[in-house]
């Protein structure tokens, strides 16, 4: 299977108490990482000349191809963690946005758009064809003096996607999403119960409780896993597999863990259809 992932790789400066760590990040990084055991993965990204070559080498060693487009700057974030689930984001610099001509969706089984700083426009999405998966985070982020917040957007362009992911706060920023929905809308809520909307039907899913050191990349891995499994399996099985595999990735922080155990664990994932008042009355 051939998978294309588009968005900015980032330079992340992570602050935990008095500890500072600098490392590669961005939605495309985590999505590519978890898909690398299953897909022939290529990333299209933009970084500046200052981006560490060894970070790119890490991806290439996993067999991930990278198309680097020129940019004066690299998208750089400061992530200050208050606890394992709460962080404050600041945008320190931003790479150039993508143009329509720079992204070709031909000959790909899955095209995953995972922006982090408004680098992909809704107009680009409207022109795309095929199996398109989108993470909302980079479309709804706002930046005021570097501080990252959320802004409301006209989300009609998301109707062109097969799969869309947002967390509960990001979902509230999507005006018009109920009028023109993607085939699958995934709404995660951290370690709490999430929701999936599949062809107009709503489902609750329960994340697996596992001890994790950090949750960075949770939404990115969730979307990537679901896109891959949904390409292969019916909706219900794909969702259960996604919940299980995401939990294992977050626990071990590697895309290589016991896949047989994760598949077996998926059978225990709770997914329930939400019965509306209208459906209850009809009975």
mmCIF file of N, CA and C in Angstrom, residues 132-241:
data_model
loop_
_atom_site.group_PDB
_atom_site.id
_atom_site.type_symbol
_atom_site.label_atom_id
_atom_site.label_comp_id
_atom_site.label_asym_id
_atom_site.label_seq_id
_atom_site.Cartn_x
_atom_site.Cartn_y
_atom_site.Cartn_z
ATOM 1 N N UNK A 132 -8.775 10.511 0.914
ATOM 2 C CA UNK A 132 -8.163 11.636 1.608
ATOM 3 C C UNK A 132 -8.512 11.587 3.094
ATOM 4 N N UNK A 133 -7.489 11.602 3.943
ATOM 5 C CA UNK A 133 -7.669 11.673 5.391
ATOM 6 C C UNK A 133 -7.080 12.992 5.883
ATOM 7 N N UNK A 134 -7.769 13.623 6.827
ATOM 8 C CA UNK A 134 -7.362 14.958 7.267
ATOM 9 C C UNK A 134 -7.396 15.055 8.785
ATOM 10 N N UNK A 135 -6.346 15.658 9.355
ATOM 11 C CA UNK A 135 -6.384 16.049 10.752
ATOM 12 C C UNK A 135 -6.684 17.538 10.823
ATOM 13 N N UNK A 136 -7.641 17.897 11.642
ATOM 14 C CA UNK A 136 -8.158 19.264 11.693
ATOM 15 C C UNK A 136 -7.209 20.245 12.378
ATOM 16 N N UNK A 137 -6.318 19.745 13.263
ATOM 17 C CA UNK A 137 -5.591 20.642 14.160
ATOM 18 C C UNK A 137 -4.927 21.830 13.458
ATOM 19 N N UNK A 138 -4.273 21.580 12.321
ATOM 20 C CA UNK A 138 -3.542 22.642 11.657
ATOM 21 C C UNK A 138 -4.403 23.622 10.899
ATOM 22 N N UNK A 139 -5.699 23.311 10.753
ATOM 23 C CA UNK A 139 -6.628 24.222 10.090
ATOM 24 C C UNK A 139 -7.274 25.192 11.072
ATOM 25 N N UNK A 140 -7.421 24.783 12.327
ATOM 26 C CA UNK A 140 -8.163 25.601 13.283
ATOM 27 C C UNK A 140 -7.264 26.329 14.284
ATOM 28 N N UNK A 141 -5.958 26.176 14.169
ATOM 29 C CA UNK A 141 -5.065 26.881 15.079
ATOM 30 C C UNK A 141 -4.949 28.350 14.718
ATOM 31 N N UNK A 142 -4.928 29.192 15.745
ATOM 32 C CA UNK A 142 -4.681 30.623 15.563
ATOM 33 C C UNK A 142 -3.410 30.976 16.334
ATOM 34 N N UNK A 143 -2.794 32.089 15.930
ATOM 35 C CA UNK A 143 -1.513 32.463 16.535
ATOM 36 C C UNK A 143 -1.521 33.959 16.863
ATOM 37 N N UNK A 144 -1.367 34.267 18.137
ATOM 38 C CA UNK A 144 -1.297 35.656 18.583
ATOM 39 C C UNK A 144 -0.046 35.829 19.428
ATOM 40 N N UNK A 145 0.907 36.560 18.858
ATOM 41 C CA UNK A 145 2.222 36.708 19.501
ATOM 42 C C UNK A 145 2.844 35.358 19.821
ATOM 43 N N UNK A 146 2.624 34.422 18.911
ATOM 44 C CA UNK A 146 3.190 33.093 19.064
ATOM 45 C C UNK A 146 2.336 32.125 19.857
ATOM 46 N N UNK A 147 1.458 32.630 20.719
ATOM 47 C CA UNK A 147 0.619 31.751 21.536
ATOM 48 C C UNK A 147 -0.427 31.079 20.668
ATOM 49 N N UNK A 148 -0.569 29.782 20.843
ATOM 50 C CA UNK A 148 -1.467 28.993 19.995
ATOM 51 C C UNK A 148 -2.847 28.912 20.629
ATOM 52 N N UNK A 149 -3.857 29.286 19.836
ATOM 53 C CA UNK A 149 -5.248 29.154 20.253
ATOM 54 C C UNK A 149 -6.049 28.456 19.168
ATOM 55 N N UNK A 150 -7.363 28.580 19.222
ATOM 56 C CA UNK A 150 -8.242 27.971 18.229
ATOM 57 C C UNK A 150 -9.123 29.039 17.596
ATOM 58 N N UNK A 151 -9.442 28.854 16.323
ATOM 59 C CA UNK A 151 -10.309 29.774 15.600
ATOM 60 C C UNK A 151 -11.391 28.985 14.870
ATOM 61 N N UNK A 152 -12.542 29.610 14.667
ATOM 62 C CA UNK A 152 -13.629 28.971 13.933
ATOM 63 C C UNK A 152 -13.337 29.065 12.439
ATOM 64 N N UNK A 153 -13.698 28.011 11.705
ATOM 65 C CA UNK A 153 -13.497 28.003 10.261
ATOM 66 C C UNK A 153 -14.738 27.454 9.566
ATOM 67 N N UNK A 154 -14.890 27.819 8.303
ATOM 68 C CA UNK A 154 -15.904 27.198 7.450
ATOM 69 C C UNK A 154 -15.359 25.839 7.025
ATOM 70 N N UNK A 155 -15.962 24.777 7.524
ATOM 71 C CA UNK A 155 -15.417 23.433 7.341
ATOM 72 C C UNK A 155 -16.015 22.687 6.167
ATOM 73 N N UNK A 156 -16.680 23.380 5.245
ATOM 74 C CA UNK A 156 -17.337 22.689 4.131
ATOM 75 C C UNK A 156 -16.350 21.901 3.273
ATOM 76 N N UNK A 157 -15.088 22.352 3.211
ATOM 77 C CA UNK A 157 -14.095 21.657 2.389
ATOM 78 C C UNK A 157 -13.795 20.254 2.915
ATOM 79 N N UNK A 158 -14.093 19.991 4.194
ATOM 80 C CA UNK A 158 -13.815 18.670 4.769
ATOM 81 C C UNK A 158 -14.732 17.591 4.202
ATOM 82 N N UNK A 159 -15.820 18.008 3.566
ATOM 83 C CA UNK A 159 -16.716 17.043 2.944
ATOM 84 C C UNK A 159 -16.069 16.301 1.795
ATOM 85 N N UNK A 160 -14.933 16.796 1.314
ATOM 86 C CA UNK A 160 -14.215 16.136 0.226
ATOM 87 C C UNK A 160 -13.350 14.988 0.733
ATOM 88 N N UNK A 161 -13.256 14.833 2.055
ATOM 89 C CA UNK A 161 -12.378 13.817 2.643
ATOM 90 C C UNK A 161 -13.139 12.531 2.927
ATOM 91 N N UNK A 162 -12.393 11.439 2.954
ATOM 92 C CA UNK A 162 -12.951 10.155 3.359
ATOM 93 C C UNK A 162 -13.001 10.073 4.894
ATOM 94 N N UNK A 163 -11.909 10.516 5.549
ATOM 95 C CA UNK A 163 -11.787 10.424 7.000
ATOM 96 C C UNK A 163 -11.264 11.755 7.542
ATOM 97 N N UNK A 164 -11.853 12.236 8.629
ATOM 98 C CA UNK A 164 -11.397 13.465 9.290
ATOM 99 C C UNK A 164 -11.295 13.194 10.791
ATOM 100 N N UNK A 165 -10.227 13.708 11.406
ATOM 101 C CA UNK A 165 -10.055 13.589 12.856
ATOM 102 C C UNK A 165 -9.938 14.972 13.487
ATOM 103 N N UNK A 166 -10.565 15.113 14.651
ATOM 104 C CA UNK A 166 -10.429 16.322 15.470
ATOM 105 C C UNK A 166 -10.580 15.903 16.925
ATOM 106 N N UNK A 167 -9.987 16.678 17.846
ATOM 107 C CA UNK A 167 -10.334 16.436 19.239
ATOM 108 C C UNK A 167 -11.604 17.217 19.549
ATOM 109 N N UNK A 168 -12.145 17.037 20.741
ATOM 110 C CA UNK A 168 -13.453 17.620 21.047
ATOM 111 C C UNK A 168 -13.445 19.143 20.943
ATOM 112 N N UNK A 169 -12.347 19.777 21.317
ATOM 113 C CA UNK A 169 -12.269 21.240 21.253
ATOM 114 C C UNK A 169 -12.145 21.725 19.814
ATOM 115 N N UNK A 170 -11.348 21.022 19.022
ATOM 116 C CA UNK A 170 -11.186 21.388 17.619
ATOM 117 C C UNK A 170 -12.493 21.196 16.862
ATOM 118 N N UNK A 171 -13.230 20.157 17.182
ATOM 119 C CA UNK A 171 -14.498 19.881 16.492
ATOM 120 C C UNK A 171 -15.483 21.035 16.643
ATOM 121 N N UNK A 172 -15.470 21.680 17.808
ATOM 122 C CA UNK A 172 -16.376 22.799 18.042
ATOM 123 C C UNK A 172 -16.057 24.003 17.161
ATOM 124 N N UNK A 173 -14.897 24.023 16.548
ATOM 125 C CA UNK A 173 -14.479 25.137 15.691
ATOM 126 C C UNK A 173 -14.926 24.957 14.240
ATOM 127 N N UNK A 174 -15.564 23.836 13.933
ATOM 128 C CA UNK A 174 -15.891 23.494 12.546
ATOM 129 C C UNK A 174 -17.312 23.901 12.195
ATOM 130 N N UNK A 175 -17.485 25.083 11.629
ATOM 131 C CA UNK A 175 -18.807 25.546 11.206
ATOM 132 C C UNK A 175 -19.247 24.788 9.953
ATOM 133 N N UNK A 176 -20.469 24.303 9.974
ATOM 134 C CA UNK A 176 -21.033 23.643 8.793
ATOM 135 C C UNK A 176 -20.647 22.190 8.626
ATOM 136 N N UNK A 177 -19.924 21.608 9.595
ATOM 137 C CA UNK A 177 -19.462 20.228 9.436
ATOM 138 C C UNK A 177 -20.631 19.249 9.419
ATOM 139 N N UNK A 178 -21.716 19.569 10.087
ATOM 140 C CA UNK A 178 -22.864 18.654 10.119
ATOM 141 C C UNK A 178 -23.646 18.689 8.814
ATOM 142 N N UNK A 179 -23.452 19.742 8.026
ATOM 143 C CA UNK A 179 -24.168 19.859 6.755
ATOM 144 C C UNK A 179 -23.463 19.109 5.630
ATOM 145 N N UNK A 180 -22.137 19.075 5.684
ATOM 146 C CA UNK A 180 -21.369 18.404 4.633
ATOM 147 C C UNK A 180 -20.273 17.587 5.292
ATOM 148 N N UNK A 181 -20.636 16.372 5.700
ATOM 149 C CA UNK A 181 -19.736 15.551 6.485
ATOM 150 C C UNK A 181 -18.868 14.648 5.623
ATOM 151 N N UNK A 182 -17.670 14.330 6.115
ATOM 152 C CA UNK A 182 -16.868 13.284 5.475
ATOM 153 C C UNK A 182 -17.525 11.931 5.738
ATOM 154 N N UNK A 183 -17.030 10.898 5.107
ATOM 155 C CA UNK A 183 -17.606 9.563 5.308
ATOM 156 C C UNK A 183 -17.456 9.123 6.762
ATOM 157 N N UNK A 184 -16.282 9.429 7.355
ATOM 158 C CA UNK A 184 -16.043 9.104 8.764
ATOM 159 C C UNK A 184 -15.488 10.340 9.466
ATOM 160 N N UNK A 185 -16.126 10.729 10.574
ATOM 161 C CA UNK A 185 -15.643 11.815 11.412
ATOM 162 C C UNK A 185 -15.244 11.221 12.750
ATOM 163 N N UNK A 186 -13.966 11.341 13.111
ATOM 164 C CA UNK A 186 -13.437 10.815 14.365
ATOM 165 C C UNK A 186 -13.230 11.969 15.340
ATOM 166 N N UNK A 187 -13.824 11.871 16.534
ATOM 167 C CA UNK A 187 -13.717 12.935 17.528
ATOM 168 C C UNK A 187 -13.138 12.316 18.803
ATOM 169 N N UNK A 188 -11.867 12.577 19.042
ATOM 170 C CA UNK A 188 -11.204 11.986 20.207
ATOM 171 C C UNK A 188 -11.287 12.924 21.401
ATOM 172 N N UNK A 189 -11.123 12.343 22.585
ATOM 173 C CA UNK A 189 -11.250 13.117 23.816
ATOM 174 C C UNK A 189 -10.220 12.641 24.835
ATOM 175 N N UNK A 190 -8.963 12.560 24.387
ATOM 176 C CA UNK A 190 -7.893 12.118 25.266
ATOM 177 C C UNK A 190 -8.138 10.705 25.762
ATOM 178 N N UNK A 191 -8.021 10.522 27.059
ATOM 179 C CA UNK A 191 -8.235 9.202 27.658
ATOM 180 C C UNK A 191 -9.710 8.914 27.917
ATOM 181 N N UNK A 192 -10.594 9.877 27.631
ATOM 182 C CA UNK A 192 -12.020 9.701 27.863
ATOM 183 C C UNK A 192 -12.725 9.209 26.593
ATOM 184 N N UNK A 193 -13.979 8.880 26.740
ATOM 185 C CA UNK A 193 -14.768 8.330 25.641
ATOM 186 C C UNK A 193 -14.828 9.282 24.456
ATOM 187 N N UNK A 194 -14.594 8.747 23.259
ATOM 188 C CA UNK A 194 -14.660 9.529 22.040
ATOM 189 C C UNK A 194 -15.877 9.171 21.216
ATOM 190 N N UNK A 195 -16.012 9.844 20.078
ATOM 191 C CA UNK A 195 -17.168 9.616 19.212
ATOM 192 C C UNK A 195 -16.712 9.490 17.767
ATOM 193 N N UNK A 196 -17.394 8.618 17.032
ATOM 194 C CA UNK A 196 -17.166 8.481 15.602
ATOM 195 C C UNK A 196 -18.506 8.584 14.891
ATOM 196 N N UNK A 197 -18.516 9.325 13.791
ATOM 197 C CA UNK A 197 -19.727 9.437 12.976
ATOM 198 C C UNK A 197 -19.431 8.766 11.642
ATOM 199 N N UNK A 198 -20.149 7.689 11.359
ATOM 200 C CA UNK A 198 -19.920 6.896 10.154
ATOM 201 C C UNK A 198 -21.176 6.892 9.298
ATOM 202 N N UNK A 199 -21.117 7.557 8.158
ATOM 203 C CA UNK A 199 -22.248 7.641 7.235
ATOM 204 C C UNK A 199 -23.528 8.075 7.957
ATOM 205 N N UNK A 200 -23.377 9.073 8.828
ATOM 206 C CA UNK A 200 -24.529 9.640 9.529
ATOM 207 C C UNK A 200 -24.884 8.954 10.830
ATOM 208 N N UNK A 201 -24.315 7.791 11.098
ATOM 209 C CA UNK A 201 -24.573 7.082 12.352
ATOM 210 C C UNK A 201 -23.488 7.397 13.371
ATOM 211 N N UNK A 202 -23.889 7.605 14.629
ATOM 212 C CA UNK A 202 -22.951 7.993 15.678
ATOM 213 C C UNK A 202 -22.610 6.816 16.579
ATOM 214 N N UNK A 203 -21.331 6.751 16.960
ATOM 215 C CA UNK A 203 -20.849 5.668 17.809
ATOM 216 C C UNK A 203 -19.949 6.244 18.906
ATOM 217 N N UNK A 204 -20.019 5.656 20.086
ATOM 218 C CA UNK A 204 -19.061 5.952 21.142
ATOM 219 C C UNK A 204 -17.978 4.877 21.139
ATOM 220 N N UNK A 205 -16.748 5.273 21.426
ATOM 221 C CA UNK A 205 -15.684 4.295 21.609
ATOM 222 C C UNK A 205 -14.903 4.638 22.874
ATOM 223 N N UNK A 206 -14.450 3.590 23.562
ATOM 224 C CA UNK A 206 -13.728 3.755 24.816
ATOM 225 C C UNK A 206 -12.242 3.499 24.605
ATOM 226 N N UNK A 207 -11.377 4.496 24.843
ATOM 227 C CA UNK A 207 -9.935 4.257 24.757
ATOM 228 C C UNK A 207 -9.503 3.204 25.782
ATOM 229 N N UNK A 208 -8.453 2.490 25.453
ATOM 230 C CA UNK A 208 -7.906 1.493 26.364
ATOM 231 C C UNK A 208 -7.069 2.187 27.424
ATOM 232 N N UNK A 209 -7.279 1.803 28.661
ATOM 233 C CA UNK A 209 -6.540 2.411 29.757
ATOM 234 C C UNK A 209 -5.151 1.774 29.859
ATOM 235 N N UNK A 210 -4.133 2.549 29.539
ATOM 236 C CA UNK A 210 -2.750 2.105 29.659
ATOM 237 C C UNK A 210 -1.926 3.224 30.275
ATOM 238 N N UNK A 211 -0.903 2.860 31.009
ATOM 239 C CA UNK A 211 0.001 3.850 31.574
ATOM 240 C C UNK A 211 0.941 4.344 30.484
ATOM 241 N N UNK A 212 0.928 5.661 30.237
ATOM 242 C CA UNK A 212 1.786 6.234 29.198
ATOM 243 C C UNK A 212 2.581 7.395 29.786
ATOM 244 N N UNK A 213 3.811 7.557 29.307
ATOM 245 C CA UNK A 213 4.670 8.642 29.789
ATOM 246 C C UNK A 213 4.255 9.979 29.203
ATOM 247 N N UNK A 214 3.764 9.965 27.951
ATOM 248 C CA UNK A 214 3.300 11.189 27.303
ATOM 249 C C UNK A 214 2.313 10.831 26.206
ATOM 250 N N UNK A 215 1.522 11.821 25.800
ATOM 251 C CA UNK A 215 0.477 11.580 24.801
ATOM 252 C C UNK A 215 0.754 12.290 23.475
ATOM 253 N N UNK A 216 1.951 12.884 23.329
ATOM 254 C CA UNK A 216 2.290 13.563 22.078
ATOM 255 C C UNK A 216 2.142 12.600 20.906
ATOM 256 N N UNK A 217 1.435 13.028 19.867
ATOM 257 C CA UNK A 217 1.240 12.195 18.687
ATOM 258 C C UNK A 217 0.031 11.294 18.754
ATOM 259 N N UNK A 218 -0.775 11.417 19.826
ATOM 260 C CA UNK A 218 -1.928 10.529 19.990
ATOM 261 C C UNK A 218 -2.920 10.671 18.837
ATOM 262 N N UNK A 219 -3.331 11.908 18.551
ATOM 263 C CA UNK A 219 -4.296 12.123 17.473
ATOM 264 C C UNK A 219 -3.734 11.780 16.108
ATOM 265 N N UNK A 220 -2.452 12.061 15.911
ATOM 266 C CA UNK A 220 -1.804 11.780 14.628
ATOM 267 C C UNK A 220 -1.725 10.275 14.370
ATOM 268 N N UNK A 221 -1.378 9.522 15.395
ATOM 269 C CA UNK A 221 -1.305 8.069 15.238
ATOM 270 C C UNK A 221 -2.706 7.482 15.091
ATOM 271 N N UNK A 222 -3.673 8.027 15.821
ATOM 272 C CA UNK A 222 -5.057 7.548 15.736
ATOM 273 C C UNK A 222 -5.587 7.675 14.312
ATOM 274 N N UNK A 223 -5.400 8.844 13.709
ATOM 275 C CA UNK A 223 -5.871 9.063 12.345
ATOM 276 C C UNK A 223 -5.144 8.157 11.359
ATOM 277 N N UNK A 224 -3.836 8.023 11.509
ATOM 278 C CA UNK A 224 -3.054 7.210 10.582
ATOM 279 C C UNK A 224 -3.459 5.748 10.665
ATOM 280 N N UNK A 225 -3.567 5.227 11.873
ATOM 281 C CA UNK A 225 -3.982 3.835 12.029
ATOM 282 C C UNK A 225 -5.377 3.614 11.443
ATOM 283 N N UNK A 226 -6.307 4.524 11.756
ATOM 284 C CA UNK A 226 -7.667 4.324 11.248
ATOM 285 C C UNK A 226 -7.693 4.350 9.716
ATOM 286 N N UNK A 227 -6.973 5.279 9.120
ATOM 287 C CA UNK A 227 -6.950 5.372 7.658
ATOM 288 C C UNK A 227 -6.488 4.055 7.046
ATOM 289 N N UNK A 228 -5.432 3.487 7.617
ATOM 290 C CA UNK A 228 -4.905 2.224 7.101
ATOM 291 C C UNK A 228 -5.887 1.074 7.319
ATOM 292 N N UNK A 229 -6.405 0.944 8.529
ATOM 293 C CA UNK A 229 -7.306 -0.174 8.818
ATOM 294 C C UNK A 229 -8.635 -0.030 8.085
ATOM 295 N N UNK A 230 -9.120 1.206 7.924
ATOM 296 C CA UNK A 230 -10.386 1.423 7.228
ATOM 297 C C UNK A 230 -10.252 1.112 5.735
ATOM 298 N N UNK A 231 -9.068 1.232 5.225
ATOM 299 C CA UNK A 231 -8.817 0.861 3.827
ATOM 300 C C UNK A 231 -8.926 -0.655 3.646
ATOM 301 N N UNK A 232 -8.721 -1.408 4.731
ATOM 302 C CA UNK A 232 -8.674 -2.865 4.661
ATOM 303 C C UNK A 232 -9.897 -3.562 5.265
ATOM 304 N N UNK A 233 -10.526 -2.932 6.260
ATOM 305 C CA UNK A 233 -11.567 -3.613 7.029
ATOM 306 C C UNK A 233 -12.842 -2.781 7.088
ATOM 307 N N UNK A 234 -13.966 -3.419 7.487
ATOM 308 C CA UNK A 234 -15.195 -2.657 7.742
ATOM 309 C C UNK A 234 -14.992 -1.660 8.878
ATOM 310 N N UNK A 235 -15.873 -0.677 8.944
ATOM 311 C CA UNK A 235 -15.739 0.426 9.888
ATOM 312 C C UNK A 235 -15.528 -0.034 11.325
ATOM 313 N N UNK A 236 -16.385 -0.931 11.814
ATOM 314 C CA UNK A 236 -16.325 -1.322 13.224
ATOM 315 C C UNK A 236 -14.990 -1.975 13.577
ATOM 316 N N UNK A 237 -14.538 -2.895 12.751
ATOM 317 C CA UNK A 237 -13.255 -3.553 13.018
ATOM 318 C C UNK A 237 -12.113 -2.551 12.929
ATOM 319 N N UNK A 238 -12.180 -1.654 11.933
ATOM 320 C CA UNK A 238 -11.125 -0.647 11.773
ATOM 321 C C UNK A 238 -11.021 0.239 13.007
ATOM 322 N N UNK A 239 -12.166 0.632 13.572
ATOM 323 C CA UNK A 239 -12.156 1.506 14.743
ATOM 324 C C UNK A 239 -11.590 0.776 15.960
ATOM 325 N N UNK A 240 -11.982 -0.452 16.170
ATOM 326 C CA UNK A 240 -11.466 -1.214 17.311
ATOM 327 C C UNK A 240 -9.958 -1.434 17.187
ATOM 328 N N UNK A 241 -9.509 -1.779 15.982
ATOM 329 C CA UNK A 241 -8.073 -1.964 15.765
ATOM 330 C C UNK A 241 -7.318 -0.668 16.028
#
